[in-house]
Amino acid sequence: MDEAQLEDETTFNMLCDVALVEPNQRGRRVFDGFLGDRLASLDSPERDLAPCLADAFFSIFRVAGRHEHSGVWVEDLLASRRRLWLLDERVEASAPENLVIAVRVFDAGPSYAGVAIVVQPDEDMAAFCTAAAARCDRMPARHALAAGLYGDGILPRSMHGAAVTDILAALAEASMPGSGQGSGAKTALSHRQHQAASVGRRNGFVSV
């Protein structure tokens, strides 16, 4: 990646999300190391919030409607359509009902909060993932689902999609020092990713 790509805030946040919170092949996460070493040094309320972020999960949701107070209702398409109250300003302001989005969320008490990045998976990918979840099969992604969908979101924004995909793959497999960064770091673009690069996002719903 060149400096211009790193200066793209959305791309940078996607890479950081994968690097910090996705487990490597040993099941270890950078964020867990931070909690073990630095949690006690944080001031409240950051100290109370950090463990909640540790339990954040990435999934595909359908916007089911506006909440009566604030935010939106979403259905988790990868967990038997369980219904969550999501507080996310960008989703509330921009997402129409029935829009399918992918986002990392955490339990913030009565509601869930989104973590930084919202992407819109294409219809085929959302259908493949939903079907796999219903069968209790693995997700149709070589690496973390977040890395795959972020890669699709980055491709239309970048002239160097292959390089971005390689970096996301490497981060998903080896996000911590000494964890075998060379293993599986190089991946080829899938047919679906080539399609995403050519057609882009129909609604342009890639946000921070």
PDB file of C-alpha atoms in Angstrom:
ATOM      1  CA  MET A   1       0.000   0.000   0.000  1.00  0.00           C
ATOM      2  CA  ASP A   2       1.195   3.479  -0.748  1.00  0.00           C
ATOM      3  CA  GLU A   3       0.897   6.484   1.532  1.00  0.00           C
ATOM      4  CA  ALA A   4      -2.288   7.720  -0.154  1.00  0.00           C
ATOM      5  CA  GLN A   5      -4.070   4.468   0.679  1.00  0.00           C
ATOM      6  CA  LEU A   6      -2.935   4.577   4.289  1.00  0.00           C
ATOM      7  CA  GLU A   7      -4.315   8.109   4.533  1.00  0.00           C
ATOM      8  CA  ASP A   8      -7.776   6.809   3.557  1.00  0.00           C
ATOM      9  CA  GLU A   9      -9.484   6.707   6.964  1.00  0.00           C
ATOM     10  CA  THR A  10     -11.921   3.931   6.087  1.00  0.00           C
ATOM     11  CA  THR A  11      -9.201   1.649   4.710  1.00  0.00           C
ATOM     12  CA  PHE A  12      -6.959   2.352   7.690  1.00  0.00           C
ATOM     13  CA  ASN A  13      -9.739   1.580  10.186  1.00  0.00           C
ATOM     14  CA  MET A  14     -10.579  -1.677   8.437  1.00  0.00           C
ATOM     15  CA  LEU A  15      -6.956  -2.816   8.610  1.00  0.00           C
ATOM     16  CA  CYS A  16      -6.707  -1.834  12.281  1.00  0.00           C
ATOM     17  CA  ASP A  17      -9.917  -3.686  13.128  1.00  0.00           C
ATOM     18  CA  VAL A  18      -8.575  -6.930  11.647  1.00  0.00           C
ATOM     19  CA  ALA A  19      -5.141  -6.468  13.205  1.00  0.00           C
ATOM     20  CA  LEU A  20      -6.432  -5.762  16.719  1.00  0.00           C
ATOM     21  CA  VAL A  21      -9.436  -7.987  17.284  1.00  0.00           C
ATOM     22  CA  GLU A  22      -9.334 -10.928  14.865  1.00  0.00           C
ATOM     23  CA  PRO A  23      -7.629 -14.032  16.332  1.00  0.00           C
ATOM     24  CA  ASN A  24      -4.528 -15.372  14.623  1.00  0.00           C
ATOM     25  CA  GLN A  25      -4.005 -19.061  13.852  1.00  0.00           C
ATOM     26  CA  ARG A  26      -3.147 -19.657  17.515  1.00  0.00           C
ATOM     27  CA  GLY A  27      -6.429 -18.102  18.630  1.00  0.00           C
ATOM     28  CA  ARG A  28      -4.660 -15.075  20.117  1.00  0.00           C
ATOM     29  CA  ARG A  29      -5.691 -11.455  19.634  1.00  0.00           C
ATOM     30  CA  VAL A  30      -3.676  -8.272  20.006  1.00  0.00           C
ATOM     31  CA  PHE A  31      -6.546  -6.729  21.959  1.00  0.00           C
ATOM     32  CA  ASP A  32      -6.373  -9.496  24.568  1.00  0.00           C
ATOM     33  CA  GLY A  33      -2.722  -8.664  25.139  1.00  0.00           C
ATOM     34  CA  PHE A  34      -3.672  -5.036  25.649  1.00  0.00           C
ATOM     35  CA  LEU A  35      -6.311  -5.992  28.224  1.00  0.00           C
ATOM     36  CA  GLY A  36      -3.809  -8.097  30.119  1.00  0.00           C
ATOM     37  CA  ASP A  37      -1.084  -5.453  30.181  1.00  0.00           C
ATOM     38  CA  ARG A  38      -2.831  -2.082  30.150  1.00  0.00           C
ATOM     39  CA  LEU A  39      -6.379  -2.398  31.479  1.00  0.00           C
ATOM     40  CA  ALA A  40      -5.466  -1.294  35.015  1.00  0.00           C
ATOM     41  CA  SER A  41      -3.828   1.878  33.679  1.00  0.00           C
ATOM     42  CA  LEU A  42      -7.003   3.112  31.983  1.00  0.00           C
ATOM     43  CA  ASP A  43      -9.229   5.707  33.558  1.00  0.00           C
ATOM     44  CA  SER A  44     -12.933   5.132  34.051  1.00  0.00           C
ATOM     45  CA  PRO A  45     -15.122   4.849  31.952  1.00  0.00           C
ATOM     46  CA  GLU A  46     -12.535   3.480  29.484  1.00  0.00           C
ATOM     47  CA  ARG A  47     -11.641   0.744  31.972  1.00  0.00           C
ATOM     48  CA  ASP A  48     -15.295  -0.355  32.098  1.00  0.00           C
ATOM     49  CA  LEU A  49     -15.727  -0.164  28.325  1.00  0.00           C
ATOM     50  CA  ALA A  50     -12.646  -2.167  27.321  1.00  0.00           C
ATOM     51  CA  PRO A  51     -13.961  -5.609  28.438  1.00  0.00           C
ATOM     52  CA  CYS A  52     -17.182  -4.932  26.512  1.00  0.00           C
ATOM     53  CA  LEU A  53     -15.138  -4.278  23.372  1.00  0.00           C
ATOM     54  CA  ALA A  54     -13.312  -7.553  23.965  1.00  0.00           C
ATOM     55  CA  ASP A  55     -16.628  -9.377  23.508  1.00  0.00           C
ATOM     56  CA  ALA A  56     -17.531  -7.555  20.293  1.00  0.00           C
ATOM     57  CA  PHE A  57     -18.510  -9.759  17.353  1.00  0.00           C
ATOM     58  CA  PHE A  58     -18.770  -9.236  13.614  1.00  0.00           C
ATOM     59  CA  SER A  59     -21.934 -10.301  11.821  1.00  0.00           C
ATOM     60  CA  ILE A  60     -24.328  -9.553   8.975  1.00  0.00           C
ATOM     61  CA  PHE A  61     -27.528  -7.764   9.923  1.00  0.00           C
ATOM     62  CA  ARG A  62     -30.757  -6.660   8.279  1.00  0.00           C
ATOM     63  CA  VAL A  63     -32.091  -3.271   9.328  1.00  0.00           C
ATOM     64  CA  ALA A  64     -35.574  -4.132  10.626  1.00  0.00           C
ATOM     65  CA  GLY A  65     -36.816  -0.623  11.470  1.00  0.00           C
ATOM     66  CA  ARG A  66     -36.313   2.428  13.646  1.00  0.00           C
ATOM     67  CA  HIS A  67     -36.214   2.089  17.431  1.00  0.00           C
ATOM     68  CA  GLU A  68     -38.816   4.163  19.251  1.00  0.00           C
ATOM     69  CA  HIS A  69     -36.171   6.144  21.126  1.00  0.00           C
ATOM     70  CA  SER A  70     -32.944   6.153  19.086  1.00  0.00           C
ATOM     71  CA  GLY A  71     -31.016   3.904  16.760  1.00  0.00           C
ATOM     72  CA  VAL A  72     -32.448   0.976  14.821  1.00  0.00           C
ATOM     73  CA  TRP A  73     -33.609  -2.596  15.261  1.00  0.00           C
ATOM     74  CA  VAL A  74     -31.465  -5.113  13.397  1.00  0.00           C
ATOM     75  CA  GLU A  75     -31.792  -8.846  12.811  1.00  0.00           C
ATOM     76  CA  ASP A  76     -28.618 -10.914  13.049  1.00  0.00           C
ATOM     77  CA  LEU A  77     -28.750 -13.024   9.893  1.00  0.00           C
ATOM     78  CA  LEU A  78     -26.016 -15.355  11.164  1.00  0.00           C
ATOM     79  CA  ALA A  79     -27.711 -16.113  14.497  1.00  0.00           C
ATOM     80  CA  SER A  80     -31.284 -17.199  13.751  1.00  0.00           C
ATOM     81  CA  ARG A  81     -32.302 -13.611  13.064  1.00  0.00           C
ATOM     82  CA  ARG A  82     -32.029 -12.581  16.707  1.00  0.00           C
ATOM     83  CA  ARG A  83     -33.181  -9.003  17.127  1.00  0.00           C
ATOM     84  CA  LEU A  84     -30.848  -6.365  18.569  1.00  0.00           C
ATOM     85  CA  TRP A  85     -31.215  -2.689  19.363  1.00  0.00           C
ATOM     86  CA  LEU A  86     -28.288  -1.025  17.585  1.00  0.00           C
ATOM     87  CA  LEU A  87     -27.075   2.482  18.367  1.00  0.00           C
ATOM     88  CA  ASP A  88     -25.016   3.727  15.432  1.00  0.00           C
ATOM     89  CA  GLU A  89     -25.428   7.296  14.209  1.00  0.00           C
ATOM     90  CA  ARG A  90     -24.418   6.576  10.610  1.00  0.00           C
ATOM     91  CA  VAL A  91     -26.712   3.568  10.295  1.00  0.00           C
ATOM     92  CA  GLU A  92     -29.611   5.461  11.857  1.00  0.00           C
ATOM     93  CA  ALA A  93     -29.117   8.399   9.516  1.00  0.00           C
ATOM     94  CA  SER A  94     -28.365   6.559   6.269  1.00  0.00           C
ATOM     95  CA  ALA A  95     -29.639   2.983   6.289  1.00  0.00           C
ATOM     96  CA  PRO A  96     -33.139   2.325   4.910  1.00  0.00           C
ATOM     97  CA  GLU A  97     -35.253  -0.484   6.301  1.00  0.00           C
ATOM     98  CA  ASN A  98     -34.311  -3.957   4.994  1.00  0.00           C
ATOM     99  CA  LEU A  99     -30.782  -2.876   4.075  1.00  0.00           C
ATOM    100  CA  VAL A 100     -28.266  -5.644   4.789  1.00  0.00           C
ATOM    101  CA  ILE A 101     -25.092  -4.455   6.490  1.00  0.00           C
ATOM    102  CA  ALA A 102     -22.071  -6.013   8.173  1.00  0.00           C
ATOM    103  CA  VAL A 103     -20.601  -4.465  11.314  1.00  0.00           C
ATOM    104  CA  ARG A 104     -18.789  -5.384  14.503  1.00  0.00           C
ATOM    105  CA  VAL A 105     -20.984  -4.720  17.559  1.00  0.00           C
ATOM    106  CA  PHE A 106     -20.681  -5.029  21.318  1.00  0.00           C
ATOM    107  CA  ASP A 107     -23.166  -5.271  24.172  1.00  0.00           C
ATOM    108  CA  ALA A 108     -23.504  -1.819  25.746  1.00  0.00           C
ATOM    109  CA  GLY A 109     -26.255  -2.694  28.222  1.00  0.00           C
ATOM    110  CA  PRO A 110     -29.809  -2.343  26.951  1.00  0.00           C
ATOM    111  CA  SER A 111     -28.496  -1.742  23.429  1.00  0.00           C
ATOM    112  CA  TYR A 112     -25.612  -2.738  21.176  1.00  0.00           C
ATOM    113  CA  ALA A 113     -23.135  -0.288  19.723  1.00  0.00           C
ATOM    114  CA  GLY A 114     -21.317  -0.480  16.412  1.00  0.00           C
ATOM    115  CA  VAL A 115     -17.530  -0.379  16.308  1.00  0.00           C
ATOM    116  CA  ALA A 116     -16.290   2.146  13.745  1.00  0.00           C
ATOM    117  CA  ILE A 117     -16.924   0.478  10.389  1.00  0.00           C
ATOM    118  CA  VAL A 118     -20.084  -0.489   8.513  1.00  0.00           C
ATOM    119  CA  VAL A 119     -19.923  -2.259   5.149  1.00  0.00           C
ATOM    120  CA  GLN A 120     -22.614  -3.484   2.782  1.00  0.00           C
ATOM    121  CA  PRO A 121     -22.010  -7.059   1.573  1.00  0.00           C
ATOM    122  CA  ASP A 122     -23.237  -7.941  -1.892  1.00  0.00           C
ATOM    123  CA  GLU A 123     -26.414 -10.005  -2.105  1.00  0.00           C
ATOM    124  CA  ASP A 124     -24.685 -13.241  -3.103  1.00  0.00           C
ATOM    125  CA  MET A 125     -22.175 -13.089  -0.268  1.00  0.00           C
ATOM    126  CA  ALA A 126     -24.896 -12.317   2.285  1.00  0.00           C
ATOM    127  CA  ALA A 127     -26.949 -15.263   1.004  1.00  0.00           C
ATOM    128  CA  PHE A 128     -23.968 -17.643   1.104  1.00  0.00           C
ATOM    129  CA  CYS A 129     -23.133 -16.618   4.673  1.00  0.00           C
ATOM    130  CA  THR A 130     -26.728 -16.872   5.868  1.00  0.00           C
ATOM    131  CA  ALA A 131     -27.095 -20.338   4.346  1.00  0.00           C
ATOM    132  CA  ALA A 132     -23.808 -21.498   5.884  1.00  0.00           C
ATOM    133  CA  ALA A 133     -24.855 -20.233   9.317  1.00  0.00           C
ATOM    134  CA  ALA A 134     -28.205 -22.035   9.058  1.00  0.00           C
ATOM    135  CA  ARG A 135     -26.348 -25.297   8.339  1.00  0.00           C
ATOM    136  CA  CYS A 136     -23.763 -24.597  11.060  1.00  0.00           C
ATOM    137  CA  ASP A 137     -21.081 -24.675   8.360  1.00  0.00           C
ATOM    138  CA  ARG A 138     -17.985 -22.490   8.102  1.00  0.00           C
ATOM    139  CA  MET A 139     -18.373 -19.085   6.529  1.00  0.00           C
ATOM    140  CA  PRO A 140     -17.541 -18.959   2.795  1.00  0.00           C
ATOM    141  CA  ALA A 141     -14.363 -16.955   3.404  1.00  0.00           C
ATOM    142  CA  ARG A 142     -10.790 -18.193   3.533  1.00  0.00           C
ATOM    143  CA  HIS A 143      -9.939 -15.911   6.420  1.00  0.00           C
ATOM    144  CA  ALA A 144     -12.059 -13.990   8.916  1.00  0.00           C
ATOM    145  CA  LEU A 145     -15.451 -12.888   7.596  1.00  0.00           C
ATOM    146  CA  ALA A 146     -14.602  -9.297   8.511  1.00  0.00           C
ATOM    147  CA  ALA A 147     -11.395  -9.437   6.460  1.00  0.00           C
ATOM    148  CA  GLY A 148     -13.259 -10.792   3.440  1.00  0.00           C
ATOM    149  CA  LEU A 149     -16.015  -8.187   3.547  1.00  0.00           C
ATOM    150  CA  TYR A 150     -13.583  -5.355   4.294  1.00  0.00           C
ATOM    151  CA  GLY A 151     -11.567  -6.446   1.273  1.00  0.00           C
ATOM    152  CA  ASP A 152     -14.677  -6.190  -0.895  1.00  0.00           C
ATOM    153  CA  GLY A 153     -15.340  -2.733   0.532  1.00  0.00           C
ATOM    154  CA  ILE A 154     -11.791  -1.538  -0.108  1.00  0.00           C
ATOM    155  CA  LEU A 155     -11.476  -2.791  -3.688  1.00  0.00           C
ATOM    156  CA  PRO A 156     -13.781  -0.197  -5.307  1.00  0.00           C
ATOM    157  CA  ARG A 157     -11.928   2.538  -3.386  1.00  0.00           C
ATOM    158  CA  SER A 158      -8.462   1.463  -4.436  1.00  0.00           C
ATOM    159  CA  MET A 159      -6.400   0.947  -7.565  1.00  0.00           C
ATOM    160  CA  HIS A 160      -4.322  -1.600  -5.651  1.00  0.00           C
ATOM    161  CA  GLY A 161      -7.004  -4.067  -4.616  1.00  0.00           C
ATOM    162  CA  ALA A 162      -4.704  -7.088  -4.773  1.00  0.00           C
ATOM    163  CA  ALA A 163      -2.236  -5.492  -2.376  1.00  0.00           C
ATOM    164  CA  VAL A 164      -5.023  -4.613   0.056  1.00  0.00           C
ATOM    165  CA  THR A 165      -6.404  -8.143  -0.077  1.00  0.00           C
ATOM    166  CA  ASP A 166      -2.953  -9.592   0.609  1.00  0.00           C
ATOM    167  CA  ILE A 167      -2.515  -7.335   3.634  1.00  0.00           C
ATOM    168  CA  LEU A 168      -5.955  -8.198   5.044  1.00  0.00           C
ATOM    169  CA  ALA A 169      -5.210 -11.889   4.596  1.00  0.00           C
ATOM    170  CA  ALA A 170      -1.856 -11.588   6.327  1.00  0.00           C
ATOM    171  CA  LEU A 171      -3.375  -9.662   9.246  1.00  0.00           C
ATOM    172  CA  ALA A 172      -6.157 -12.206   9.637  1.00  0.00           C
ATOM    173  CA  GLU A 173      -3.668 -15.086   9.824  1.00  0.00           C
ATOM    174  CA  ALA A 174      -0.859 -13.505  11.776  1.00  0.00           C
ATOM    175  CA  SER A 175      -1.749 -10.355  13.660  1.00  0.00           C
ATOM    176  CA  MET A 176       0.839 -10.801  16.410  1.00  0.00           C
ATOM    177  CA  PRO A 177       4.666 -11.024  16.385  1.00  0.00           C
ATOM    178  CA  GLY A 178       6.084 -14.523  16.289  1.00  0.00           C
ATOM    179  CA  SER A 179       2.902 -16.116  15.008  1.00  0.00           C
ATOM    180  CA  GLY A 180       4.165 -17.214  11.591  1.00  0.00           C
ATOM    181  CA  GLN A 181       3.426 -14.195   9.467  1.00  0.00           C
ATOM    182  CA  GLY A 182       4.621 -15.898   6.313  1.00  0.00           C
ATOM    183  CA  SER A 183       2.001 -18.614   6.404  1.00  0.00           C
ATOM    184  CA  GLY A 184      -0.771 -18.110   3.863  1.00  0.00           C
ATOM    185  CA  ALA A 185      -0.169 -14.389   3.612  1.00  0.00           C
ATOM    186  CA  LYS A 186      -0.534 -14.313  -0.174  1.00  0.00           C
ATOM    187  CA  THR A 187      -3.984 -14.948  -1.631  1.00  0.00           C
ATOM    188  CA  ALA A 188      -5.502 -14.641  -5.076  1.00  0.00           C
ATOM    189  CA  LEU A 189      -8.512 -12.488  -5.746  1.00  0.00           C
ATOM    190  CA  SER A 190     -11.688 -14.531  -5.904  1.00  0.00           C
ATOM    191  CA  HIS A 191     -14.176 -14.219  -8.730  1.00  0.00           C
ATOM    192  CA  ARG A 192     -16.522 -12.432  -6.321  1.00  0.00           C
ATOM    193  CA  GLN A 193     -13.848  -9.872  -5.478  1.00  0.00           C
ATOM    194  CA  HIS A 194     -13.176  -9.210  -9.166  1.00  0.00           C
ATOM    195  CA  GLN A 195     -16.890  -8.580  -9.583  1.00  0.00           C
ATOM    196  CA  ALA A 196     -16.860  -6.207  -6.630  1.00  0.00           C
ATOM    197  CA  ALA A 197     -13.921  -4.325  -8.137  1.00  0.00           C
ATOM    198  CA  SER A 198     -15.731  -3.887 -11.449  1.00  0.00           C
ATOM    199  CA  VAL A 199     -19.189  -2.901 -10.265  1.00  0.00           C
ATOM    200  CA  GLY A 200     -18.375  -1.203  -6.936  1.00  0.00           C
ATOM    201  CA  ARG A 201     -21.002  -0.711  -4.297  1.00  0.00           C
ATOM    202  CA  ARG A 202     -24.432   0.030  -5.718  1.00  0.00           C
ATOM    203  CA  ASN A 203     -25.434   2.180  -2.760  1.00  0.00           C
ATOM    204  CA  GLY A 204     -21.980   3.378  -1.737  1.00  0.00           C
ATOM    205  CA  PHE A 205     -22.698   2.389   1.860  1.00  0.00           C
ATOM    206  CA  VAL A 206     -19.170   2.080   3.201  1.00  0.00           C
ATOM    207  CA  SER A 207     -18.880   4.296   6.250  1.00  0.00           C
ATOM    208  CA  VAL A 208     -16.881   5.092   9.366  1.00  0.00           C
TER     209      VAL A 208
END
